[in-house]
Short mmCIF file of C-alpha atoms and ligand atoms in Angstrom, two decimals:
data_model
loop_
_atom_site.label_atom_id
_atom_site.label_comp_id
_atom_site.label_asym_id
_atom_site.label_seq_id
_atom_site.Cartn_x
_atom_site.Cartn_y
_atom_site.Cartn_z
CA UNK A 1 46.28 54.86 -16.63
CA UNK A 2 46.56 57.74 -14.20
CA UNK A 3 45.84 60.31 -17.34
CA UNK A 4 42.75 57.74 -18.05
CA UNK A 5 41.30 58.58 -14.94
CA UNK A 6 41.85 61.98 -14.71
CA UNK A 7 39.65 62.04 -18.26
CA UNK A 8 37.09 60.30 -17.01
CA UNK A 9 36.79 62.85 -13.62
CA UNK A 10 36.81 65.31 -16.20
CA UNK A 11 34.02 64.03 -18.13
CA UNK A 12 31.90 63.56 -15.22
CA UNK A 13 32.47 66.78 -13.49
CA UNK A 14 31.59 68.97 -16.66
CA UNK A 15 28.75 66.78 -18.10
CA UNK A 16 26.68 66.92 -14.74
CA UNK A 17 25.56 70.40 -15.61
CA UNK A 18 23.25 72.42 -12.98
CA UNK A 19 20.47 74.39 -13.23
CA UNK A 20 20.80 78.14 -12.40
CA UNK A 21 17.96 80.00 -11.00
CA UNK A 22 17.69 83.68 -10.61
CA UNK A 23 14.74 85.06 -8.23
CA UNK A 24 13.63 88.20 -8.09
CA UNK A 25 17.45 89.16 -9.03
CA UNK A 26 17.36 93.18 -8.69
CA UNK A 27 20.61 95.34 -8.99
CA UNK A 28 20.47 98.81 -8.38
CA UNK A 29 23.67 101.28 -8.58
CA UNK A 30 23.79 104.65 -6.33
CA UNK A 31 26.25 107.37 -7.92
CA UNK A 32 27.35 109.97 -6.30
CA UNK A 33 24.54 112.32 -6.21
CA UNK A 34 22.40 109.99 -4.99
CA UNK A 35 20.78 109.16 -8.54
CA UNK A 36 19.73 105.63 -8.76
CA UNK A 37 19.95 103.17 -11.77
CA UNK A 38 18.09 99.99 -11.79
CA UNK A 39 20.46 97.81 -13.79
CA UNK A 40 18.46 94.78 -13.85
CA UNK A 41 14.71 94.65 -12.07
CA UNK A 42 13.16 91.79 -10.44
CA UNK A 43 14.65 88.99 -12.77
CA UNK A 44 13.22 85.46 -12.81
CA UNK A 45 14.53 82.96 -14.62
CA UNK A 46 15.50 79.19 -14.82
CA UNK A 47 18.23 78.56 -16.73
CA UNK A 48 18.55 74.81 -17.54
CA UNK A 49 21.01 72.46 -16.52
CA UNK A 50 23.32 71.51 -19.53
CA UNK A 51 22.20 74.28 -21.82
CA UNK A 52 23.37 77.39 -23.90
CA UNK A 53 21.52 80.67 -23.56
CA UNK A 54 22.08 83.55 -25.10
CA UNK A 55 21.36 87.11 -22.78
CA UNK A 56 20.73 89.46 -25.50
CA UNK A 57 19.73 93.12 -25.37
CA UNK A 58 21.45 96.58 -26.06
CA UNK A 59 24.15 98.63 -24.92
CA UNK A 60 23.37 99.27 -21.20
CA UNK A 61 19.93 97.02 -20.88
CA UNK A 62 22.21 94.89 -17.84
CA UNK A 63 22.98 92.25 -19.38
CA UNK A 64 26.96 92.39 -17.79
CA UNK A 65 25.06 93.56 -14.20
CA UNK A 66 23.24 89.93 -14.48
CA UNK A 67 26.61 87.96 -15.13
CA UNK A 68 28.19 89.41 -12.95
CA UNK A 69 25.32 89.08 -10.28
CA UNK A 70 25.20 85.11 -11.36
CA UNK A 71 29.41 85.24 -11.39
CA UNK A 72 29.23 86.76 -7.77
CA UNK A 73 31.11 89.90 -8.53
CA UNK A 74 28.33 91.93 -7.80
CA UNK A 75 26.46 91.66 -5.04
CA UNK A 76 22.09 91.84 -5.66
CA UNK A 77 20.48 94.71 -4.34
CA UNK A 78 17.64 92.27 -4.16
CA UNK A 79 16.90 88.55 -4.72
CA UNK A 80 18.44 85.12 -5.15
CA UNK A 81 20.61 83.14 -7.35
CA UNK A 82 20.43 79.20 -6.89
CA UNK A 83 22.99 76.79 -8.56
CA UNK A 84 20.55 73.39 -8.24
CA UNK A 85 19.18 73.77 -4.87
CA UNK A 86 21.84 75.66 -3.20
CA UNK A 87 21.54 79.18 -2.36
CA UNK A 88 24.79 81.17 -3.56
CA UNK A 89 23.69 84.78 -3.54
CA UNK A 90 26.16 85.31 -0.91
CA UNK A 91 28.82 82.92 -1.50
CA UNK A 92 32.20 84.71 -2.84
CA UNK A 93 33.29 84.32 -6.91
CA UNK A 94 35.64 81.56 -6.04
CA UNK A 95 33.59 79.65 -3.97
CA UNK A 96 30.69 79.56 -7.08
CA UNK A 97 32.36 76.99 -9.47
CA UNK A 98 32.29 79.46 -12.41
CA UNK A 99 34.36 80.12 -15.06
CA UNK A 100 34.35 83.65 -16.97
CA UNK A 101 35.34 84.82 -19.59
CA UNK A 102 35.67 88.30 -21.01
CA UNK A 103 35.51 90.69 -24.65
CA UNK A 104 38.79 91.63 -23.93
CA UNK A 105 40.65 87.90 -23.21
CA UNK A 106 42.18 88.95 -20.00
CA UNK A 107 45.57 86.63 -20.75
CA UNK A 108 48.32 87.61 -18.77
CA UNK A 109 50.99 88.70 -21.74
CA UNK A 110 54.33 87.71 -20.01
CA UNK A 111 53.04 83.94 -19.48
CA UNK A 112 53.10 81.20 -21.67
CA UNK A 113 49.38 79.38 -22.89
CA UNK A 114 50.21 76.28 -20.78
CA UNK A 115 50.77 79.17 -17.29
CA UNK A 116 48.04 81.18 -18.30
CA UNK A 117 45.77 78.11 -18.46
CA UNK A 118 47.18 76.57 -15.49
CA UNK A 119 46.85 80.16 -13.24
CA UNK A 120 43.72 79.30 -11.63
CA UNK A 121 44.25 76.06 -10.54
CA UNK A 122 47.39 77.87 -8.53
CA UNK A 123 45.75 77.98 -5.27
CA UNK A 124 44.11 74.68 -5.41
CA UNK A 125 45.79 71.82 -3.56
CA UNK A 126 46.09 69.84 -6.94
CA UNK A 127 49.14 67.70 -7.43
CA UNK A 128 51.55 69.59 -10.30
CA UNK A 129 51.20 66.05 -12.53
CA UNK A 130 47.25 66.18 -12.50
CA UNK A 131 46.87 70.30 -13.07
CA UNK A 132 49.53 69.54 -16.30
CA UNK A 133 47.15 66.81 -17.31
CA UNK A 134 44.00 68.91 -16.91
CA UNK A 135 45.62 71.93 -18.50
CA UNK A 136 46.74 69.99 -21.56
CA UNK A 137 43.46 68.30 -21.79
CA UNK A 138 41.69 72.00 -21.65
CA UNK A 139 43.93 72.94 -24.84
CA UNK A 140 42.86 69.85 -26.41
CA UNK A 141 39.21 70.30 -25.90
CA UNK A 142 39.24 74.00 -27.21
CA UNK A 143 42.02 72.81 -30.30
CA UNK A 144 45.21 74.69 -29.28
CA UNK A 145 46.90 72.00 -27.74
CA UNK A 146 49.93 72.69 -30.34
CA UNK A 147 50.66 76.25 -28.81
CA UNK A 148 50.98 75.57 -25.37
CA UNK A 149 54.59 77.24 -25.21
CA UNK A 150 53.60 80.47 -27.28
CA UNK A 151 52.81 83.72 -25.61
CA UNK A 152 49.22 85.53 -25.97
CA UNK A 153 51.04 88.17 -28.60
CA UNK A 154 52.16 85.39 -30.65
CA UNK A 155 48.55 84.13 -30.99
CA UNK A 156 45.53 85.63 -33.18
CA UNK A 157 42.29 86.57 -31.43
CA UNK A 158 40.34 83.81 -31.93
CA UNK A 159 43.16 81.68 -30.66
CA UNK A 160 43.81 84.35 -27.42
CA UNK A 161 39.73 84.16 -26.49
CA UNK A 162 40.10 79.99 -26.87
CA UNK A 163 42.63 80.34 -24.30
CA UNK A 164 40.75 82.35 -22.10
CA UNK A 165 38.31 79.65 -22.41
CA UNK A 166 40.27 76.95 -21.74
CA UNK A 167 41.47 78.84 -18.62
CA UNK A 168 37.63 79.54 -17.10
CA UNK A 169 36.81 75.63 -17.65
CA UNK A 170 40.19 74.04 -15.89
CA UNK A 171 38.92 74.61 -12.60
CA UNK A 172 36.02 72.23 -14.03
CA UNK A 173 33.09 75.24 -13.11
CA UNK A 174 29.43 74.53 -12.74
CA UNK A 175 28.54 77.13 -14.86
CA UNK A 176 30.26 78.99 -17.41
CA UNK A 177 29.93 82.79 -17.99
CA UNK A 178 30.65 84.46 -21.17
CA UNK A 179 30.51 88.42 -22.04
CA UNK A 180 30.60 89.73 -25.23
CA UNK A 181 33.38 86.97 -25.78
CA UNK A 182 33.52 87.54 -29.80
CA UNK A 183 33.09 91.08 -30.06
CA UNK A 184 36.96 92.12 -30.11
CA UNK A 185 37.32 89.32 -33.74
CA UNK A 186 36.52 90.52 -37.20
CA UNK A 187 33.87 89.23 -38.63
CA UNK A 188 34.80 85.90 -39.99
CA UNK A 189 36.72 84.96 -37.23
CA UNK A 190 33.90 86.01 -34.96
CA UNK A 191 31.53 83.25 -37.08
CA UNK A 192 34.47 80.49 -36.06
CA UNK A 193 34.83 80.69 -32.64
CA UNK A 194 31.05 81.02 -31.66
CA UNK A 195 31.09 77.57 -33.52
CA UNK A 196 33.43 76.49 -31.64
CA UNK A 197 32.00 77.87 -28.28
CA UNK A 198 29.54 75.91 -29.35
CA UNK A 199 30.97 72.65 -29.95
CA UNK A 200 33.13 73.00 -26.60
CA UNK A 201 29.50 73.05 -24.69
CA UNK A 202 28.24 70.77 -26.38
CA UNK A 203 31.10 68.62 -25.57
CA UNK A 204 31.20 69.27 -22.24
CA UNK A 205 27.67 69.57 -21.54
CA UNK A 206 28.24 73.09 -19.16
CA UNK A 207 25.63 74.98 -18.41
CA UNK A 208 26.42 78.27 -19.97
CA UNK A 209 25.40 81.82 -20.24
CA UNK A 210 26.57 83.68 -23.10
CA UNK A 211 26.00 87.81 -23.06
CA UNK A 212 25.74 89.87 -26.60
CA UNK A 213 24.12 92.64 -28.01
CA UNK A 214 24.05 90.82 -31.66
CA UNK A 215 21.07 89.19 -32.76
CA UNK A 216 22.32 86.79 -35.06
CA UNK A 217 24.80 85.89 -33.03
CA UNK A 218 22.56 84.98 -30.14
CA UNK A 219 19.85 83.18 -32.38
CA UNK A 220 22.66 81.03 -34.00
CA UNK A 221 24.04 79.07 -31.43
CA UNK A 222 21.72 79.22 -28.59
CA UNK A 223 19.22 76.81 -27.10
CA UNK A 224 17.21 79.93 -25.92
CA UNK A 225 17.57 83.29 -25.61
CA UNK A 226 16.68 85.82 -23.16
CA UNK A 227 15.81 88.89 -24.46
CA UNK A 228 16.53 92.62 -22.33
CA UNK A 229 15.35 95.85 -22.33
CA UNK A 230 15.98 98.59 -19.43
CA UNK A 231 16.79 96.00 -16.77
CA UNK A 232 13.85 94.12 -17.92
CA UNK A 233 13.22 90.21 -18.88
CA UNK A 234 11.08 90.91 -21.87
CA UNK A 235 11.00 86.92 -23.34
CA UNK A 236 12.66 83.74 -22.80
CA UNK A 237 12.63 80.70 -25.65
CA UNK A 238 14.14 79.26 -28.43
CA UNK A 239 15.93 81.70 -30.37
CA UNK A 240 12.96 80.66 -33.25
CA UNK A 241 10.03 80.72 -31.35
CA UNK A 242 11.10 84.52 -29.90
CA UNK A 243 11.21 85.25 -34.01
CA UNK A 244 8.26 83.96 -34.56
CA UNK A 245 6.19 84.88 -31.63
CA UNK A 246 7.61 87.89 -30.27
CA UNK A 247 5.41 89.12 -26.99
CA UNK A 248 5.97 92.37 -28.03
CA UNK A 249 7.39 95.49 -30.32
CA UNK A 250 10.25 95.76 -28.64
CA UNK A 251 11.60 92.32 -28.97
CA UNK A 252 9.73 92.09 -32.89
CA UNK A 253 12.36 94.73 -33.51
CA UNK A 254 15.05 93.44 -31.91
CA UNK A 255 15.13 90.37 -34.00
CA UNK A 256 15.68 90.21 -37.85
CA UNK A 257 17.43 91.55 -40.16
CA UNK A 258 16.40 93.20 -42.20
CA UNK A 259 14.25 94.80 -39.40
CA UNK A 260 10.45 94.23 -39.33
CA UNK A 261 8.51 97.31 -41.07
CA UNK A 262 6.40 99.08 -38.40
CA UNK A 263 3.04 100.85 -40.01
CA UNK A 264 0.49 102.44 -37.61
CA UNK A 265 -2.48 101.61 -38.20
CA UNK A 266 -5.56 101.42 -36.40
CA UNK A 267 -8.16 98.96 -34.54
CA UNK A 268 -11.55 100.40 -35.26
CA UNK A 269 -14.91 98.21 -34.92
CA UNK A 270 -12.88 95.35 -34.77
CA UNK A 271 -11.16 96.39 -38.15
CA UNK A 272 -7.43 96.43 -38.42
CA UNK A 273 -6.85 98.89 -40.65
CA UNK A 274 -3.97 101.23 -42.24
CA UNK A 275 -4.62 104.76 -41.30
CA UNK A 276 -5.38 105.68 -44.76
CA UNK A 277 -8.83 103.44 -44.50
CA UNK A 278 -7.69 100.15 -45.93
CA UNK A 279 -9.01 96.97 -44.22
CA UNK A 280 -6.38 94.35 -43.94
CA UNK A 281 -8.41 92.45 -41.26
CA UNK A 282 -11.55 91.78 -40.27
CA UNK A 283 -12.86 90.46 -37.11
CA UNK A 284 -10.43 91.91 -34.74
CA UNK A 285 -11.68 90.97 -31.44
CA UNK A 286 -10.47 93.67 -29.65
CA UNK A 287 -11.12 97.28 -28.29
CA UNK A 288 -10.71 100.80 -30.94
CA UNK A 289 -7.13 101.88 -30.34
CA UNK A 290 -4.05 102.87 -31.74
CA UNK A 291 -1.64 100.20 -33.16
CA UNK A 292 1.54 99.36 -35.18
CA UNK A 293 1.60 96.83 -37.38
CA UNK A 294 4.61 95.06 -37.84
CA UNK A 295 5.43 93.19 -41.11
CA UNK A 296 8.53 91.01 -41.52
CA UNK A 297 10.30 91.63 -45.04
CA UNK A 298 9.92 88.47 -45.90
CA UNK A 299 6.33 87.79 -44.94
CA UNK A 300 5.23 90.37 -48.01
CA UNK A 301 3.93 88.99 -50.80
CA UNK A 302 3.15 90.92 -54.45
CA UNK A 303 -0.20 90.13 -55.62
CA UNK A 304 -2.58 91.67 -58.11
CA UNK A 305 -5.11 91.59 -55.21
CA UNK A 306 -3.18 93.01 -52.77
CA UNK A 307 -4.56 94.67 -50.10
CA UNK A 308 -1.56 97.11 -49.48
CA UNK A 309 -1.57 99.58 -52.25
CA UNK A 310 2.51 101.12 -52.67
CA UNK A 311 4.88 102.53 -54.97
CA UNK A 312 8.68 100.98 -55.12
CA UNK A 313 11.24 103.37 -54.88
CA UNK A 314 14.39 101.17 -54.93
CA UNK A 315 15.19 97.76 -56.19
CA UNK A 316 18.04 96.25 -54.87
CA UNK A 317 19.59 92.77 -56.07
CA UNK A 318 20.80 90.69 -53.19
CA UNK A 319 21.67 87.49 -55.11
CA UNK A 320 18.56 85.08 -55.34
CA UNK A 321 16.14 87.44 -53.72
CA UNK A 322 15.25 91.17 -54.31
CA UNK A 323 15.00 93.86 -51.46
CA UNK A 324 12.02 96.14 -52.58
CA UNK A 325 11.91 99.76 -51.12
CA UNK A 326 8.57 101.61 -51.52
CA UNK A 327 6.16 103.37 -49.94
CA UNK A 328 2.40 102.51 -48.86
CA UNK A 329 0.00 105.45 -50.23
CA UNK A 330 -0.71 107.63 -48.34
CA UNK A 331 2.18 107.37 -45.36
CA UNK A 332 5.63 108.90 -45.48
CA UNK A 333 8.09 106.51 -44.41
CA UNK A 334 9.61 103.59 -46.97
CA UNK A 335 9.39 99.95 -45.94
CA UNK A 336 11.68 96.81 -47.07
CA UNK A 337 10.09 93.44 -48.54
CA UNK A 338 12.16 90.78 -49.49
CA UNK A 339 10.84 88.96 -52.71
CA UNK A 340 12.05 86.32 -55.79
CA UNK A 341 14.19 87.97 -58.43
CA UNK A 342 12.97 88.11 -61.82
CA UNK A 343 9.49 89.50 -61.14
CA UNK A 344 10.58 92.82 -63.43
CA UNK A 345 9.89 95.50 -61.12
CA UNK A 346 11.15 98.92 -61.44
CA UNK A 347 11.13 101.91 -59.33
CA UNK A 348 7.92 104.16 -60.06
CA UNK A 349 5.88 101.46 -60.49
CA UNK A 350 2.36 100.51 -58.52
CA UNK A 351 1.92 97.16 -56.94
CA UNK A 352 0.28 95.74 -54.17
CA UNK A 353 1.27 93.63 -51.54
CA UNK A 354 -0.09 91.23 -49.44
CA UNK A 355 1.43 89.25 -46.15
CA UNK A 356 1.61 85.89 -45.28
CA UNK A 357 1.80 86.92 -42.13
CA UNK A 358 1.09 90.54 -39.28
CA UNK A 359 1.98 91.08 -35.96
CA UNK A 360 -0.34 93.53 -34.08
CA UNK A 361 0.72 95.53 -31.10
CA UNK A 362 -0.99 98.03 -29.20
CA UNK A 363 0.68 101.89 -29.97
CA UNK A 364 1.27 102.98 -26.71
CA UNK A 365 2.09 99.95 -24.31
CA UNK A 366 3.69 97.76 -27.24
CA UNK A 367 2.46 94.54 -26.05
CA UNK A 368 1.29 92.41 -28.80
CA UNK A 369 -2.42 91.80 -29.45
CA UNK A 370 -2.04 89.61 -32.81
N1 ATP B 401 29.36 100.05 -11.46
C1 ATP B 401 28.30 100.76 -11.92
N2 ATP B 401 27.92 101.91 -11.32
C2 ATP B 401 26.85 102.60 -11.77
N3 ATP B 401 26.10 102.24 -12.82
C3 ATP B 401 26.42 101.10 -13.46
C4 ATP B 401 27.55 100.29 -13.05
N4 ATP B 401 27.63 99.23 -13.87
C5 ATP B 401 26.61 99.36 -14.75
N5 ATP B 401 25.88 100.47 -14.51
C6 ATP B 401 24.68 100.93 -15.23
O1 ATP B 401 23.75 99.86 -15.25
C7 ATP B 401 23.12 99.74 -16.50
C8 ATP B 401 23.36 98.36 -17.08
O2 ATP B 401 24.74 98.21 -17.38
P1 ATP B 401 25.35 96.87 -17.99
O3 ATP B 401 26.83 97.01 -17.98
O4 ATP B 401 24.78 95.71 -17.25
O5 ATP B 401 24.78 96.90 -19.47
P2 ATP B 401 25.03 95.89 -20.70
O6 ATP B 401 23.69 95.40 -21.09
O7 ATP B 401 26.07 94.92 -20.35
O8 ATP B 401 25.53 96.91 -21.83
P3 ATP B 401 26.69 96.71 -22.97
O9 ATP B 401 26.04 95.97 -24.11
O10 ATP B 401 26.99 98.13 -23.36
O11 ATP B 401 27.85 96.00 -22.36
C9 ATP B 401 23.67 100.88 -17.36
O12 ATP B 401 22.78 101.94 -17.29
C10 ATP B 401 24.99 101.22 -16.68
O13 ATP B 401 25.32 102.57 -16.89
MG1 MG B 402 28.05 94.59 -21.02
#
């Protein structure tokens, strides 16, 4: 009866969700001789209540500065963060209602699962019978309810970093924080847990932010991403839509692998065209200038009336499809198109290639024009 309840409290708490709003979030670190970094600059975003978003970006674009900004650990040099309508920029970590979790687990070594899961509910006024309930329930939820007794060493990784889950959500948190959570797992351990990150917010509804520098990662399990660069908010949408409409170079080449080809090219009287005078489009609405052209592997197509005149260096067989190396006349460097086996192609050998599908962006700036 009494664990019945405690369930249902449980259900409610997590599955309410809230919104998380970041204003004009700016972090800027001083060193010692007085040089400034901006970490993270003038960041807006709504996150929405209930769902999983991936912060991706590379090594040192801030996405830990803006956990740890929404996790209260560091303080904004600038802005706001809301959780719903309530104002917690200066509120301290343990008076957010977040749970965080870390690359490196964090698990104190000398303590059992069951005390390491229980630690944060130490300080709370919550009777011994109900923090054992909520504790085991945790395990449940995250599937190591077996290995309560063990000790972190006598757990694998995956296992360690479902603890330190378990451990950020018993305090039932508004919001839960991860960084880099998978990156200390090999690889096929790494593919398990973020499906079971997953699962465990989709089960208990938690608004979540998930940090990572991996691509795939991000575009596989979340609702939308947010894509960094330089302390910068360059896109936010579903992890498709940013493939398929990135706003600019930057985030076109931060997505796929293989990576998108970049060719310059050129806009001139409203012809896109390859340096090397070819006219791939006509039309072009826009003023003479610089640009690269960026071609997803896959979006090349061989055709006998091709428009892209090149020479394959390399063939590579990877299963049903082939990875084509070769070069465009005319230009130096090689670029990769993914097409159906079996078409008999050799290195040395002319083709041309069309695209289903270009992105446009301007040379200099980046931003995307088509
Ligand atoms: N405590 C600090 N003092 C000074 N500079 C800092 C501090 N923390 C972070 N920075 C700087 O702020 C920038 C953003 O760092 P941050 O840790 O947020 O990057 P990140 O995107 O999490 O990178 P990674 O993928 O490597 O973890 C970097 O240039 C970093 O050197
Ligand atoms: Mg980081």
């Amino acid at each position: 009866m009494e664990e019945n309840k405690i369930k249902e409290t449980t259900e409610n708490t997590l599955k309410k969700g809230i919104e998380v709003t970041l204003k004009n979030l700016t972090k800027e670190f001083v060193d010692k001789t007085g040089k400034v970094t901006v970490a993270v600059d003038d960041f807006n975003v709504v996150i929405p209540s209930g769902k999983l978003i991936g912060l991706l970006g590379p090594s040192g674009c801030g996405k830990s500065t803006t956990l740890y900004m929404i996790a209260g650990l560091h303080k904004p040099t600038a802005g706001n963060i809301f959780f719903g309508d309530e104002d917690v920029t200066l509120l301290p970590p343990e008076k957010r209602g977040i749970g965080l979790v870390f690359q490196n687990y964090a698990l104190y070594p000398h303590m059992t699962v069951k005390q390491n899961i229980l630690f944060p509910l130490e300080n709370m006024k919550i009777p011994k019978v109900e923090a054992l309930v909520r504790a085991q329930e945790m395990a449940e939820l995250v599937h190591i309810g077996e290995l309560m007794e063990r000790k972190p060493s006598q757990l694998s990784g995956g296992q360690q970093q479902r603890v330190a889950i378990a451990r950020a959500l018993v305090k039932y948190p508004r919001v839960l924080l991860l960084d880099e959570p998978l990156s200390n797992l090999d690889a096929r351990l790494r593919l398990q847990t973020r499906e079971e990150i997953r699962r465990i917010q989709r089960e208990t509804g938690i608004t979540t932010v998930f940090v990572t520098h991996d691509q795939e990662e991000a575009m596989s399990i979340s609702d939308e991403i947010i894509v960094m660069n330089e302390g910068l908010q360059q896109q936010m949408e579903p992890p498709q839509m940013v493939y398929d409409n990135p706003v600019n170079l930057f985030v076109a080449k931060f997505l796929g692998n293989p990576p998108i080809n970049v060719i310059e090219g050129k806009i001139k009287s409203k012809k896109l065209m390859l340096k090397n005078t070819v006219v791939l489009e006509e039309n072009c609405d826009f003023a003479d200038q610089d640009v690269s052209i960026g071609i997803r592997p896959e979006f090349f197509v061989i055709d006998e009336k091709g428009k892209i005149p090149a020479t394959i260096e390399i063939v590579e067989h990877i299963g049903r499809d082939n990875m084509i190396i070769s070069k465009i006349d005319g230009y130096e460097n090689s670029f990769r198109a993914i097409v159906p086996s079996g078409l008999g192609l050799a290195p040395g050998e002319k083709i041309k290639f069309n695209y289903s599908k270009i992105f446009v962006f301007n040379k200099e700036t980046g931003r995307r024009l088509i």
